[in-house]
Structure formats: C-alpha cells, structure tokens
Coordinates of C-alpha atoms in Angstrom, one line a residue:
M1 CA 9.5 -40.3 6.7
N2 CA 12.3 -40.2 9.3
V3 CA 11.2 -39.4 12.8
L4 CA 14.5 -37.8 13.7
L5 CA 15.2 -34.4 12.1
A6 CA 18.8 -33.8 11.0
T7 CA 20.7 -30.8 12.3
P8 CA 20.7 -28.0 9.7
S9 CA 24.0 -26.9 8.2
A10 CA 25.8 -23.7 9.3
H11 CA 24.7 -22.0 6.0
A12 CA 21.1 -23.1 6.6
I13 CA 21.1 -21.7 10.1
G14 CA 22.6 -18.5 8.8
A15 CA 19.9 -18.2 6.1
M16 CA 17.1 -18.7 8.6
L17 CA 18.6 -16.2 11.1
L18 CA 19.0 -13.6 8.3
T19 CA 15.4 -14.2 7.2
A20 CA 14.1 -13.8 10.8
A21 CA 16.2 -10.6 11.1
M22 CA 14.7 -9.3 7.8
F23 CA 11.1 -10.0 9.1
Y24 CA 11.9 -8.3 12.4
G25 CA 13.2 -5.3 10.6
F26 CA 10.0 -5.0 8.6
V27 CA 7.7 -5.5 11.6
S28 CA 9.6 -3.1 14.0
G29 CA 9.5 -0.2 11.5
R30 CA 12.7 1.2 12.9
A31 CA 14.3 1.5 9.5
R32 CA 12.9 2.1 6.0
V33 CA 12.1 -0.9 3.9
E34 CA 14.7 0.1 1.3
I35 CA 17.4 0.2 4.0
I36 CA 16.5 -3.3 5.4
S37 CA 16.4 -4.7 1.9
L38 CA 19.8 -3.4 0.9
L39 CA 21.3 -4.5 4.2
T40 CA 19.9 -8.0 3.5
I41 CA 21.4 -8.1 0.1
S42 CA 24.7 -6.9 1.5
A43 CA 24.7 -9.5 4.3
I44 CA 24.2 -12.3 1.7
A45 CA 26.9 -10.9 -0.6
L46 CA 29.5 -10.5 2.2
G47 CA 28.6 -13.7 4.0
L48 CA 28.9 -15.9 0.9
Y49 CA 32.1 -14.1 -0.1
W50 CA 33.8 -15.0 3.2
F51 CA 32.0 -18.3 3.7
P52 CA 31.0 -19.7 0.3
L53 CA 28.5 -22.4 -0.1
P54 CA 30.1 -25.9 -0.5
G55 CA 31.5 -26.3 -3.9
R56 CA 31.1 -22.6 -4.8
S57 CA 33.5 -19.8 -5.2
P58 CA 33.2 -16.4 -3.4
T59 CA 32.1 -14.7 -6.6
D60 CA 29.2 -17.1 -6.9
G61 CA 27.8 -15.6 -3.7
L62 CA 28.0 -12.1 -5.2
K63 CA 26.1 -13.2 -8.2
L64 CA 23.4 -14.9 -6.1
A65 CA 23.0 -11.7 -3.9
F66 CA 22.7 -9.2 -6.8
E67 CA 21.0 -11.2 -9.5
G68 CA 17.6 -10.1 -8.4
F69 CA 18.2 -6.7 -9.9
G70 CA 18.4 -8.3 -13.3
H71 CA 15.8 -10.9 -12.8
Y72 CA 13.0 -11.0 -15.4
A73 CA 10.4 -10.9 -12.6
L74 CA 11.6 -7.5 -11.5
I75 CA 11.7 -6.2 -15.1
T76 CA 8.1 -7.4 -15.6
I77 CA 7.0 -5.8 -12.3
C78 CA 8.6 -2.4 -13.3
A79 CA 7.0 -2.6 -16.7
L80 CA 3.6 -3.2 -15.2
M81 CA 4.1 -0.2 -12.8
V82 CA 4.6 2.0 -15.9
L83 CA 1.5 0.6 -17.6
G84 CA -0.6 1.2 -14.5
R85 CA 0.8 4.7 -14.1
G86 CA -0.2 5.4 -17.7
L87 CA -3.8 4.5 -17.0
V88 CA -3.9 6.7 -13.9
T89 CA -2.2 9.8 -15.3
T90 CA -4.3 9.8 -18.5
G91 CA -7.5 9.4 -16.6
A92 CA -8.3 6.2 -18.6
L93 CA -10.2 4.7 -15.6
E94 CA -12.1 7.8 -14.6
P95 CA -15.2 7.0 -16.7
A96 CA -15.7 3.9 -14.5
A97 CA -15.5 6.2 -11.4
R98 CA -18.1 8.5 -12.8
L99 CA -20.4 5.6 -13.5
L100 CA -20.1 4.7 -9.8
T101 CA -21.4 8.1 -8.8
R102 CA -24.5 7.7 -10.9
V103 CA -25.2 4.2 -9.5
W104 CA -24.8 5.3 -5.9
R105 CA -27.4 8.0 -6.5
F106 CA -29.8 5.3 -7.6
N107 CA -29.3 3.0 -4.5
R108 CA -26.6 2.9 -1.8
Q109 CA -26.6 -0.9 -1.4
V110 CA -26.5 -1.5 -5.2
G111 CA -23.9 1.2 -5.4
L112 CA -21.6 -0.6 -3.0
L113 CA -22.0 -3.9 -4.8
V114 CA -21.2 -2.4 -8.2
T115 CA -18.2 -0.6 -6.6
L116 CA -16.9 -3.9 -5.2
L117 CA -17.3 -5.6 -8.5
L118 CA -15.7 -2.8 -10.4
A119 CA -12.7 -2.6 -8.0
F120 CA -12.3 -6.4 -8.3
G121 CA -12.4 -6.3 -12.1
M122 CA -10.0 -3.5 -12.5
S123 CA -7.4 -5.0 -10.1
M124 CA -7.3 -8.2 -12.1
M125 CA -5.4 -6.3 -14.9
V126 CA -4.0 -3.2 -13.0
N127 CA -1.8 -3.3 -9.9
D128 CA -3.8 -2.9 -6.7
T129 CA -2.3 0.4 -5.6
P130 CA -3.3 2.5 -8.7
V131 CA -6.8 1.1 -8.5
L132 CA -7.2 2.1 -4.9
V133 CA -5.6 5.5 -5.7
L134 CA -8.5 6.0 -8.2
M135 CA -11.2 4.8 -5.8
L136 CA -10.2 6.8 -2.7
P137 CA -11.3 10.3 -3.8
V138 CA -14.4 8.8 -5.5
M139 CA -15.5 7.1 -2.3
A140 CA -14.8 10.3 -0.4
A141 CA -16.9 12.3 -2.8
I142 CA -19.7 9.7 -2.7
A143 CA -19.7 9.9 1.1
A144 CA -19.9 13.7 1.0
N145 CA -22.9 13.6 -1.3
G146 CA -25.0 11.4 0.9
G147 CA -23.6 7.9 0.3
M148 CA -22.2 5.6 3.0
P149 CA -19.5 7.0 5.3
A150 CA -16.1 6.4 3.8
S151 CA -15.1 4.6 7.0
R152 CA -17.7 1.9 6.1
T153 CA -16.7 1.5 2.4
L154 CA -12.9 1.8 2.2
I155 CA -11.9 -1.4 3.9
P156 CA -14.5 -3.4 1.9
V157 CA -13.3 -1.8 -1.4
N158 CA -9.7 -2.5 -0.4
S159 CA -10.6 -6.1 0.3
A160 CA -12.2 -6.4 -3.2
V161 CA -9.1 -4.9 -4.8
L162 CA -6.9 -7.4 -3.0
I163 CA -9.0 -10.4 -4.0
G164 CA -9.1 -9.2 -7.6
G165 CA -5.3 -8.7 -7.6
M166 CA -5.0 -12.3 -6.4
S167 CA -6.8 -13.7 -9.4
T168 CA -4.2 -13.2 -12.2
T169 CA -0.5 -13.6 -12.4
I170 CA -0.2 -9.9 -13.2
G171 CA -2.6 -8.6 -10.6
T172 CA 0.1 -8.0 -8.0
S173 CA 3.9 -7.9 -8.0
T174 CA 3.8 -10.7 -5.4
N175 CA 2.0 -13.0 -7.8
L176 CA 4.6 -12.4 -10.4
L177 CA 7.3 -13.1 -7.9
V178 CA 5.8 -16.4 -6.8
V179 CA 5.3 -17.6 -10.3
S180 CA 8.8 -16.5 -11.4
I181 CA 10.5 -18.3 -8.5
A182 CA 8.4 -21.4 -9.1
G183 CA 9.4 -21.3 -12.7
D184 CA 13.1 -21.0 -11.8
L185 CA 12.6 -24.1 -9.6
G186 CA 11.1 -26.1 -12.5
L187 CA 7.3 -25.5 -12.3
P188 CA 5.7 -25.2 -15.8
P189 CA 4.8 -21.6 -16.8
M190 CA 1.4 -20.3 -15.7
S191 CA -0.7 -18.2 -18.0
V192 CA -2.2 -14.9 -16.9
F193 CA -5.6 -16.6 -16.0
H194 CA -4.2 -19.9 -14.9
F195 CA -5.8 -19.9 -11.5
T196 CA -8.5 -17.2 -12.1
P197 CA -11.4 -19.7 -11.9
I198 CA -10.3 -20.8 -8.4
V199 CA -10.2 -17.2 -7.1
L200 CA -13.5 -16.3 -8.8
L201 CA -15.3 -19.1 -7.0
A202 CA -13.7 -18.1 -3.7
A203 CA -14.7 -14.5 -4.4
L204 CA -18.4 -15.5 -4.8
V205 CA -18.2 -17.0 -1.3
A206 CA -16.5 -14.0 0.2
L207 CA -18.5 -11.3 -1.6
P208 CA -21.6 -11.5 0.6
F209 CA -19.5 -11.0 3.7
I210 CA -17.6 -8.1 2.2
W211 CA -20.8 -6.5 0.8
L212 CA -23.4 -7.1 3.6
V213 CA -21.5 -7.8 6.8
M214 CA -18.2 -6.0 6.7
P215 CA -19.7 -2.4 6.6
R216 CA -21.7 -3.3 9.7
L217 CA -18.6 -4.2 11.6
L218 CA -17.0 -0.9 10.8
P219 CA -17.6 2.4 12.7
D220 CA -19.3 5.4 11.3
N221 CA -16.4 7.9 11.5
S222 CA -18.2 10.7 9.7
V223 CA -18.4 14.1 11.4
A224 CA -22.2 13.9 11.0
A225 CA -22.3 10.9 13.3
G226 CA -20.5 12.8 16.0
H227 CA -17.1 11.3 15.2
E228 CA -14.2 13.6 15.9
P229 CA -12.9 15.1 12.6
R230 CA -9.3 14.8 11.5
R231 CA -6.9 16.7 13.8
F232 CA -4.0 18.6 12.2
I233 CA -0.7 19.4 13.8
A234 CA 0.1 23.0 13.0
L235 CA 2.8 25.6 14.0
L236 CA 1.0 28.9 14.6
R237 CA 3.0 32.1 14.0
L238 CA 1.8 34.8 16.4
G239 CA 1.6 38.3 14.9
E240 CA 2.9 41.4 16.7
T241 CA -0.6 42.4 17.7
S242 CA -1.6 38.9 19.0
V243 CA -3.4 38.8 22.3
A244 CA -1.0 36.2 23.5
H245 CA 1.6 38.9 23.9
D246 CA -0.6 41.0 26.2
L247 CA -2.7 38.7 28.3
P248 CA -1.7 35.9 30.8
W249 CA -1.7 32.6 29.1
D250 CA -4.5 31.1 31.1
Q251 CA -6.8 33.8 29.9
V252 CA -5.7 33.3 26.3
A253 CA -6.3 29.5 26.6
A254 CA -9.8 30.1 28.0
R255 CA -10.8 31.8 24.7
L256 CA -9.6 28.9 22.5
P257 CA -12.0 26.2 21.2
A258 CA -12.3 23.3 23.6
D259 CA -10.8 20.7 21.3
V260 CA -7.5 22.6 20.6
E261 CA -4.5 20.8 22.1
I262 CA -1.5 22.9 23.0
L263 CA 1.6 20.7 22.2
A264 CA 4.3 23.0 23.8
D265 CA 4.7 26.5 25.3
I266 CA 5.1 29.6 23.1
S267 CA 8.7 29.9 21.8
A268 CA 10.0 32.7 19.6
G269 CA 6.4 33.7 18.8
R270 CA 5.4 30.2 17.7
L271 CA 2.8 27.9 19.2
P272 CA 2.5 24.2 18.2
V273 CA -1.1 22.9 18.4
R274 CA -3.2 20.0 17.3
A275 CA -6.8 20.7 16.2
S276 CA -9.5 20.1 13.7
H277 CA -9.7 22.3 10.6
A278 CA -12.5 24.3 12.0
A279 CA -10.9 24.7 15.4
L280 CA -7.6 25.6 13.8
E281 CA -9.2 28.5 11.8
E282 CA -11.0 29.8 14.9
T283 CA -7.8 29.6 16.9
M284 CA -5.9 31.6 14.3
R285 CA -8.6 34.2 14.3
I286 CA -8.6 34.6 18.1
L287 CA -4.8 34.7 18.4
G288 CA -4.2 36.8 15.3
A289 CA -1.9 34.0 14.0
T290 CA -1.1 32.2 10.8
A291 CA -0.4 28.5 10.2
A292 CA 2.2 29.3 7.5
P293 CA 4.9 31.9 7.3
T294 CA 3.4 35.4 7.2
W295 CA 5.3 36.3 4.0
L296 CA 3.7 33.3 2.2
M297 CA 0.2 34.1 3.3
E298 CA 0.7 37.7 2.2
R299 CA 1.9 36.5 -1.2
L300 CA -1.1 34.3 -1.6
A301 CA -3.4 37.2 -0.7
S302 CA -1.7 39.5 -3.2
G303 CA -2.0 36.8 -5.9
Y304 CA -5.7 36.7 -5.2
A305 CA -5.9 40.5 -5.5
T306 CA -4.1 40.4 -8.8
T307 CA -5.6 37.5 -10.6
G308 CA -9.0 37.2 -8.9
E309 CA -8.4 33.4 -8.3
D310 CA -10.2 32.2 -5.1
L311 CA -8.0 30.7 -2.5
I312 CA -9.2 27.3 -1.3
V313 CA -8.2 24.9 1.4
A314 CA -7.9 21.2 0.5
E315 CA -6.8 18.0 2.1
L316 CA -4.2 16.0 0.2
A317 CA -3.2 12.4 1.1
V318 CA 0.4 11.3 0.8
T319 CA 0.6 8.1 -1.2
K320 CA 3.3 5.4 -1.0
D321 CA 5.1 6.6 -4.1
S322 CA 4.9 10.3 -3.4
P323 CA 8.2 12.2 -3.5
L324 CA 7.1 13.8 -0.2
V325 CA 7.6 10.6 1.7
G326 CA 10.6 11.1 4.0
R327 CA 10.6 14.9 3.6
G328 CA 9.3 17.6 5.9
V329 CA 7.5 20.9 5.4
S330 CA 10.7 22.9 4.9
S331 CA 12.4 20.4 2.5
A332 CA 9.2 19.8 0.5
N333 CA 9.5 23.4 -0.8
V334 CA 5.9 23.5 -2.1
A335 CA 5.6 27.2 -1.5
E336 CA 8.2 28.0 -4.2
L337 CA 7.2 25.1 -6.6
Y338 CA 3.4 25.5 -6.5
N339 CA 2.7 28.7 -4.5
V340 CA 0.8 26.5 -1.9
A341 CA 1.0 26.8 1.8
I342 CA 1.0 23.8 4.1
L343 CA -1.2 24.7 7.1
G344 CA -1.1 21.5 9.1
V345 CA -0.4 17.7 9.0
H346 CA -2.7 14.9 10.1
R347 CA -0.4 12.0 10.9
A348 CA -1.7 8.5 10.1
E349 CA -2.2 6.6 13.3
R350 CA 0.6 4.2 13.9
P351 CA 0.3 2.8 17.4
W352 CA 3.5 0.8 17.0
I353 CA 5.5 4.0 16.5
A354 CA 6.2 6.7 19.2
P355 CA 3.8 9.7 18.9
P356 CA 5.1 12.8 17.2
V357 CA 7.0 15.5 19.1
A358 CA 5.8 19.0 19.4
D359 CA 7.6 20.3 16.3
A360 CA 6.1 17.5 14.2
A361 CA 4.3 20.0 12.0
T362 CA 7.6 21.3 10.5
K363 CA 10.4 18.8 11.3
N364 CA 8.9 15.2 11.3
P365 CA 9.1 13.8 7.8
F366 CA 5.9 12.9 5.9
D367 CA 4.9 9.3 5.6
E368 CA 2.5 7.2 3.6
G369 CA -1.1 7.9 4.7
D370 CA -0.5 11.3 6.2
I371 CA -2.9 14.1 5.1
L372 CA -1.8 17.6 4.5
L373 CA -4.1 20.7 5.0
V374 CA -3.0 23.1 2.3
A375 CA -4.1 26.5 1.0
G376 CA -3.6 28.1 -2.4
A377 CA -5.3 28.7 -5.7
L378 CA -7.0 25.7 -7.3
A379 CA -4.5 25.5 -10.1
G380 CA -1.6 25.4 -7.7
I381 CA -3.1 22.7 -5.6
E382 CA -3.9 20.6 -8.7
R383 CA -0.3 21.0 -9.9
M384 CA 1.0 19.9 -6.5
A385 CA -1.3 16.9 -6.4
L386 CA -0.3 15.8 -9.8
A387 CA 3.5 16.4 -9.5
E388 CA 3.8 14.9 -5.9
N389 CA 1.5 11.9 -6.5
M390 CA -1.1 12.9 -3.9
L391 CA -4.8 12.3 -3.6
V392 CA -7.2 15.2 -3.3
L393 CA -9.6 14.2 -0.5
D394 CA -11.5 17.4 0.0
G395 CA -12.0 20.9 -1.4
A396 CA -10.7 20.7 -4.9
K397 CA -12.1 19.5 -8.2
E398 CA -11.1 16.3 -9.9
L399 CA -8.2 16.6 -12.4
P400 CA -9.4 16.6 -16.0
R401 CA -9.1 13.5 -18.2
T402 CA -6.6 13.8 -21.0
S403 CA -6.9 13.0 -24.7
K404 CA -4.4 10.1 -24.4
A405 CA -6.8 8.0 -22.3
P406 CA -8.0 5.8 -25.2
L407 CA -4.4 5.3 -26.3
A408 CA -3.4 4.2 -22.8
L409 CA -6.2 1.7 -22.7
A410 CA -5.2 0.3 -26.1
I411 CA -1.6 -0.1 -25.1
M412 CA -2.7 -1.9 -21.9
A413 CA -4.9 -4.3 -23.9
A414 CA -2.1 -4.9 -26.4
A415 CA 0.2 -5.8 -23.6
V416 CA -2.2 -8.1 -21.6
V417 CA -4.3 -9.9 -24.3
P418 CA -1.4 -11.7 -26.1
A419 CA 0.1 -12.8 -22.8
S420 CA -3.4 -14.0 -21.6
F421 CA -3.5 -16.5 -24.5
G422 CA 0.1 -17.5 -24.1
L423 CA 1.2 -16.0 -27.4
V424 CA 3.9 -13.9 -25.8
P425 CA 5.6 -14.1 -22.4
I426 CA 4.2 -11.5 -20.0
A427 CA 7.7 -10.1 -19.5
I428 CA 8.0 -9.3 -23.2
S429 CA 4.5 -7.9 -23.7
A430 CA 4.7 -5.8 -20.5
L431 CA 8.1 -4.4 -21.4
G432 CA 6.8 -3.5 -24.9
G433 CA 3.7 -1.9 -23.4
A434 CA 5.8 0.2 -21.0
I435 CA 8.0 1.4 -23.9
A436 CA 4.9 2.3 -25.8
M437 CA 3.5 4.3 -22.9
L438 CA 6.7 6.3 -22.8
V439 CA 7.1 6.8 -26.5
T440 CA 3.5 8.0 -26.9
G441 CA 3.7 10.4 -24.0
C442 CA 1.1 8.6 -21.8
V443 CA 3.8 8.5 -19.2
R444 CA 6.4 11.3 -19.5
F445 CA 10.1 10.4 -19.4
D446 CA 10.8 12.9 -16.7
R447 CA 8.1 11.4 -14.6
I448 CA 9.1 7.8 -14.9
S449 CA 10.5 7.9 -11.3
R450 CA 6.9 8.5 -10.2
A451 CA 5.8 5.3 -11.9
L452 CA 8.6 3.2 -10.5
S453 CA 8.8 2.6 -6.7
A454 CA 12.3 2.3 -5.4
K455 CA 11.0 0.5 -2.4
V456 CA 9.4 -2.2 -4.5
V457 CA 12.5 -2.5 -6.7
V458 CA 14.9 -3.2 -3.8
L459 CA 12.4 -5.2 -1.9
V460 CA 11.8 -7.6 -4.8
A461 CA 15.5 -7.9 -5.5
A462 CA 16.2 -8.7 -1.8
S463 CA 13.3 -11.2 -1.8
I464 CA 14.7 -13.0 -4.8
A465 CA 18.1 -13.2 -3.1
I466 CA 16.7 -14.4 0.3
G467 CA 14.6 -17.0 -1.5
R468 CA 17.7 -18.3 -3.4
I469 CA 19.8 -18.5 -0.2
V470 CA 17.0 -20.3 1.7
L471 CA 16.8 -22.8 -1.1
E472 CA 20.5 -23.4 -1.9
S473 CA 21.7 -23.4 1.8
G474 CA 19.4 -26.3 2.5
A475 CA 17.2 -24.2 4.9
A476 CA 14.1 -24.8 2.7
T477 CA 14.6 -28.6 2.8
W478 CA 15.1 -28.6 6.6
L479 CA 12.1 -26.3 7.3
S480 CA 9.9 -28.4 5.0
E481 CA 11.0 -31.6 6.9
L482 CA 10.1 -29.8 10.2
I483 CA 6.7 -28.7 8.9
A484 CA 6.1 -32.2 7.3
L485 CA 6.5 -33.8 10.8
G486 CA 3.5 -31.9 12.0
L487 CA 1.5 -32.1 8.8
Q488 CA 2.1 -35.8 7.7
F489 CA -1.1 -37.0 9.3
L490 CA -3.3 -34.3 7.9
P491 CA -5.4 -34.7 4.7
P492 CA -4.3 -32.7 1.6
A493 CA -6.9 -30.0 2.3
G494 CA -5.4 -29.6 5.8
V495 CA -1.9 -29.4 4.5
L496 CA -2.9 -26.7 1.9
A497 CA -4.8 -24.7 4.6
A498 CA -1.8 -24.9 7.0
V499 CA 0.6 -23.7 4.4
M500 CA -1.7 -20.9 3.3
L501 CA -2.3 -19.9 6.9
F502 CA 1.4 -20.0 7.7
V503 CA 2.2 -17.6 4.8
T504 CA -0.8 -15.4 5.7
V505 CA 0.6 -14.9 9.2
L506 CA 3.9 -13.9 7.7
T507 CA 2.4 -11.5 5.2
N508 CA 0.2 -9.7 7.8
F509 CA 3.1 -8.9 10.0
A510 CA 6.0 -8.5 7.5
S511 CA 6.5 -8.2 3.8
N512 CA 4.3 -10.2 1.5
T513 CA 7.1 -10.3 -1.1
T514 CA 9.5 -11.8 1.4
A515 CA 6.9 -14.3 2.6
A516 CA 6.5 -15.3 -1.1
A517 CA 10.2 -15.7 -1.6
V518 CA 10.6 -17.8 1.5
G519 CA 7.4 -19.8 1.2
T520 CA 7.8 -20.8 -2.5
P521 CA 10.9 -22.9 -2.1
I522 CA 9.5 -24.4 1.1
A523 CA 6.4 -25.4 -0.8
F524 CA 8.6 -27.2 -3.3
S525 CA 10.4 -29.2 -0.7
L526 CA 7.2 -29.9 1.3
G527 CA 5.6 -31.4 -1.8
H528 CA 8.4 -33.9 -2.2
Q529 CA 8.3 -34.7 1.5
L530 CA 4.5 -35.4 1.6
A531 CA 4.1 -36.7 -2.0
I532 CA 1.7 -33.9 -2.9
P533 CA 1.8 -32.1 -6.3
V534 CA 3.9 -29.0 -6.1
E535 CA 1.6 -26.7 -8.0
P536 CA -1.3 -26.6 -5.5
L537 CA 1.2 -26.0 -2.7
V538 CA 2.7 -23.1 -4.7
L539 CA -0.7 -21.7 -5.2
A540 CA -1.4 -22.0 -1.5
V541 CA 1.7 -19.8 -0.9
L542 CA 0.5 -17.3 -3.6
F543 CA -3.0 -17.1 -2.1
G544 CA -1.6 -16.8 1.4
C545 CA 0.6 -13.9 0.4
N546 CA -2.5 -12.0 -0.8
L547 CA -4.6 -12.6 2.3
C548 CA -3.3 -9.4 3.9
Y549 CA -6.5 -8.0 5.4
A550 CA -5.9 -8.3 9.2
T551 CA -3.4 -5.6 9.9
P552 CA -2.7 -2.1 8.5
V553 CA 1.0 -3.0 8.0
A554 CA 0.2 -6.0 5.9
Y555 CA 0.0 -4.2 2.5
Q556 CA 0.6 -0.6 1.2
T557 CA -3.1 -0.1 0.3
N558 CA -4.1 -0.9 3.9
M559 CA -1.9 2.0 5.1
L560 CA -3.2 4.2 2.3
I561 CA -6.8 4.0 3.5
M562 CA -6.0 4.3 7.2
S563 CA -6.2 8.1 7.5
A564 CA -8.8 8.5 4.9
G565 CA -11.2 6.2 6.8
D566 CA -9.8 7.3 10.2
Y567 CA -9.4 3.6 11.1
R568 CA -7.9 2.0 14.1
F569 CA -5.8 -1.2 14.2
R570 CA -8.8 -3.1 15.6
D571 CA -10.9 -2.2 12.6
Y572 CA -8.6 -4.2 10.4
T573 CA -8.6 -7.2 12.7
R574 CA -12.3 -7.2 13.3
T575 CA -13.1 -7.4 9.6
G576 CA -9.9 -9.0 8.3
L577 CA -9.7 -12.1 10.5
P578 CA -13.2 -13.4 9.4
L579 CA -12.3 -12.8 5.8
V580 CA -9.0 -14.6 6.1
A581 CA -10.8 -17.6 7.6
I582 CA -13.4 -17.6 4.8
M583 CA -10.7 -17.4 2.1
V584 CA -8.4 -20.0 3.6
V585 CA -11.2 -22.6 4.0
T586 CA -12.6 -21.9 0.6
L587 CA -9.4 -21.7 -1.4
S588 CA -7.9 -24.8 0.2
G589 CA -11.1 -26.8 -0.5
L590 CA -11.1 -25.5 -4.1
L591 CA -7.5 -26.5 -4.6
V592 CA -8.3 -30.0 -3.4
L593 CA -11.2 -30.3 -5.9
R594 CA -9.1 -28.7 -8.8
Y595 CA -6.2 -31.1 -8.4
G596 CA -8.1 -34.2 -7.3
L597 CA -6.4 -34.4 -3.9
Y598 CA -9.0 -36.5 -2.2

C-alpha cells in the first residue's frame, strides 16, 4: 500500500463537503429532514449540470441526482410500509399484545422477557416503527395495572425492536438500502434471512443485558415513585367572572397550585401556563377559566346533555407519520373534524432545540413525540387517534380489531415467504402484497398517505444520490485509502469493528440511511484496499447503521418513546453505549468466524 495519499479530485472534495453539510443539517435540526434531503438532491443536480464528472454530459448528472425516486429499493420500502400499515390498521398484531397482558399478570420478569422476544420476532418481518406503535399503549397499560413503570420498559423494548429489525433484509428500510446499493455495486443478492443467524447469536449475548441490567439503569419516572407527571402547556381563557379580574395578581397567584408555571402575563383575557393535568384542572377551577375556547367547551357540554355520552380526557402521542406534525392547534382543526378540544400540549424534551415560547400552546407546531391532552366523547377521540395516526396513552379504550386482520396476515405471509426462499425478488413480492392490501381494503386508498412517509421517501432518494456521487466522484476510494492507512495493521476483526463503530457514530448523530449510503461504497473500496472480502464489510456497515441506541435523535422510534417514558438524553447514553459495545464486539467476532477471516 502506498504510504503517500493522493490529493482527491475537485469532484471528490465537493462530494465530501456536501455529505458533511447534509450530516450537519440533520444533526442541527434547524430544518426539516425533507428540506435537507431535497436541497441535497438539488445541489447534486445543479452541481453536476454546471460541472459534469469527467467524460459525462450535464444531463447525466440530472439522472444521477433523481434516479433514487425510481430506484427499486425505494419502491420496495414503500411497499413494505403499506404492508406494515395494513397489519396495524386491521389490528392483526393485537392478539399478541393481549397475550402480553396475561403473561405480565403471571410474573413481571417473565412478562418483560416475553415482551422482548415478541417485539424482536415481530420486527423481523414488520418495519420497526409499526411494531413500536403497537407496543407503546400496551406497555403504558401494563404499567398502569401494576407492571413495571413504562420508563423502565420502553427503552429495552425499543432495543429489542431495533435488533430484531437488523436481522432480516426487510426488517428496516436501512437494511434494504444497504443491500440494494451493494447489489448495484456487484455484490450477489442476499435473501431475506441471509445474515439472520449472525444477528440471532448476537441477540443471545445482548438479551441478558437488555432484560436484566438495562431496566436497572433507567429511572422510575412513574408518578407513584414521586416523579413529576407530564406538564402540559395550555392557554387559559379567563371568563368574565374570573377572580383574576377583581383581585391583585399576587393574591390570585397565591391561590394556584404550587407546580403551576406562569409563562407570561395576562393578555386579552388569556393566561399561558405550564402544569400537570391535575394542577391544570385545579387552576381552571380557581380562576374560572377554560383551556379551550369557551364556545367549544359549551358545545361539548351540550352534546353530553343531548346524547348522554360521557366526556373523557385522554393523552394522545404524536407519531412520526401523523398529519399533525408541523401543524399547530389552530391549523389542526380537530374541533370541527372530530368535536374534540385540545386542552394542552406536552412538548417532547429536545435539549438541542430552544425552549418553547409562551404561546407554544397555540402557535408552535406539533412534532414527533409531543403528547396532546384532549377532551371529548370517546368516539370522537378514537376517530381522531385513527385518522391522525396517534397513540392513545391514557384515558381511552383500545380500538377494536377488524374482521380483515386474518386477511392482512395472509397477505403479509404471501409477500414474505416466497422472498424468504428466493422464489421471487422481495421488490416484486412486496409490491404485489401492497397492491393486495389496497384492493382488499386492508389499507384504504384514501389513507395511503398515512402509510407512506414523505420524509422517508425523499430521505432514501437523497441517500441513494449521495451514495452514487460519493462513489463516482472518487470520494469513496480516497476515503477508503485514508481509512486503510490507519487500519492496515489491524486484524480482520479489528477492521470490521472499526468500520462498524465508524458507521455507528454517524447513525447516532445523523441519518442512518445517509450513513448507509455513504458507508456501503466505502466498504467496497476498503475491501479492495485491505484484501478483505467485501460482504462482511458491507454487513459491518449494515449492522452499524442499526446500532442506534445511544441518542434520542438516532432513530425515529427513539424519539417516539421519549415523551411516553419521560426520558432524558442521558438515559439513552447510559443504556445505549454499553449495548453498542456489546453488539460491536459480538458482531465483528461472529463475522470473522462466519467468513473465516482468521
């Protein structure tokens, strides 16, 4: 190997700078993922149009930038999203959730073990997010009925889901992306269970830590343990007879519960506060105020008088694919659509983002992980949860299972089983299964936008484009030569562990799909530089992209459980870093044994 490293070309330097800018954009959180992804695609298209690659025409650059939208990997990922959505909306997985409740009643420790194994098994065939969407309200209900606090079970369950998703090519969209890019570069196709035995053995090593140790490293955030309950930001409307109009403010404030935080002075008869649900209700009683417009609360009361339906208060969590993401209280229009009032908003803790302003209850847009405190009839809340893709965490009954659940399971099996045996490419079987879900009504045509995530679509397309430009500009070759200089004296196990750890760092602080798109071509070049088979290096990249346990921003399911478990950033690092270390050491050793790299 040459000791001196050649200077990268101008195109290679540009590709690396663009990749770094894309990573920074994801980490900073200053712009939405979709915007950053589209800007990246635009930069590639315009850059290669005005400065084409050697021997290429300007239109070739346009094709490279936009071909990700028609790539078979993206088509497969979208089809699998529809399949997963069909299982969730038909309630096909709910019998497994009910089984969990019975096991937990028998023994808490056995219940946690069965929960971990069930979450692991389901995520092998269904994308990680739908599995966790199913598990979240189940774990909340188990905690409310005397099981372990949700704060001690959600991160372990999420870890089991992520490891299960790592074990098959269809477990996550990232796996499909890595396998597809590797196939484009010349690696032989991988079946659905090609690397499953490796992950199963690693899971056996990690499971005792997840089951027995991880819950002990997590806090008991339940109210029963003295932990502060969720605090909701609300905008109180003071009635004409409110004591706040007649008494000095210091006397009014002295009457309020101790944990009520006044966010700003009274303006136009409105008072923004932050308080727990119980303190919020007490504050409204004392002040003679409402947390929703007076006309709406009167309409809800008149509906109760007419129909006799009890009004309930429930907590609904905003998921990543909820239409409410990016919308505020006024633009959500839930009062007209579902006859439901939003009383307050619990913002998911994001220490890397500035705290909300005083009018956050009504003007700040909702984001993934936020929890809404809503009031209305049970039927209206259930309609809202279903239509807006939200999770009912408290106060409402589970949505009923539909008669199409067996059909959805049959379609999923028909799509996965032939691909598992290599009889049909997964792209074809998944697409056929998605069409069957739509035709049979398991997923409604007018709800297909709920199944498909625009963020995932543009992110995958941008990742494919960035991976292509990194490869074709020569950046992958140059980076692999640079990395090889530092790894040339390490044994194969050390090389695999270093590659896996490098990708793990990227995926925990940026996008795992982008880390996959950049890491896969580098793994190809690095294999040729160090004379190591390419396939184990590609699997090292694939595994590293899935080791996203150490930060809440590493993966969408991490953010989804943050508010539900009332977690802090340090909770992820305290439990995630040891798990990353266990998995890196175990997986790299198993890859050495599997491929005979002694």
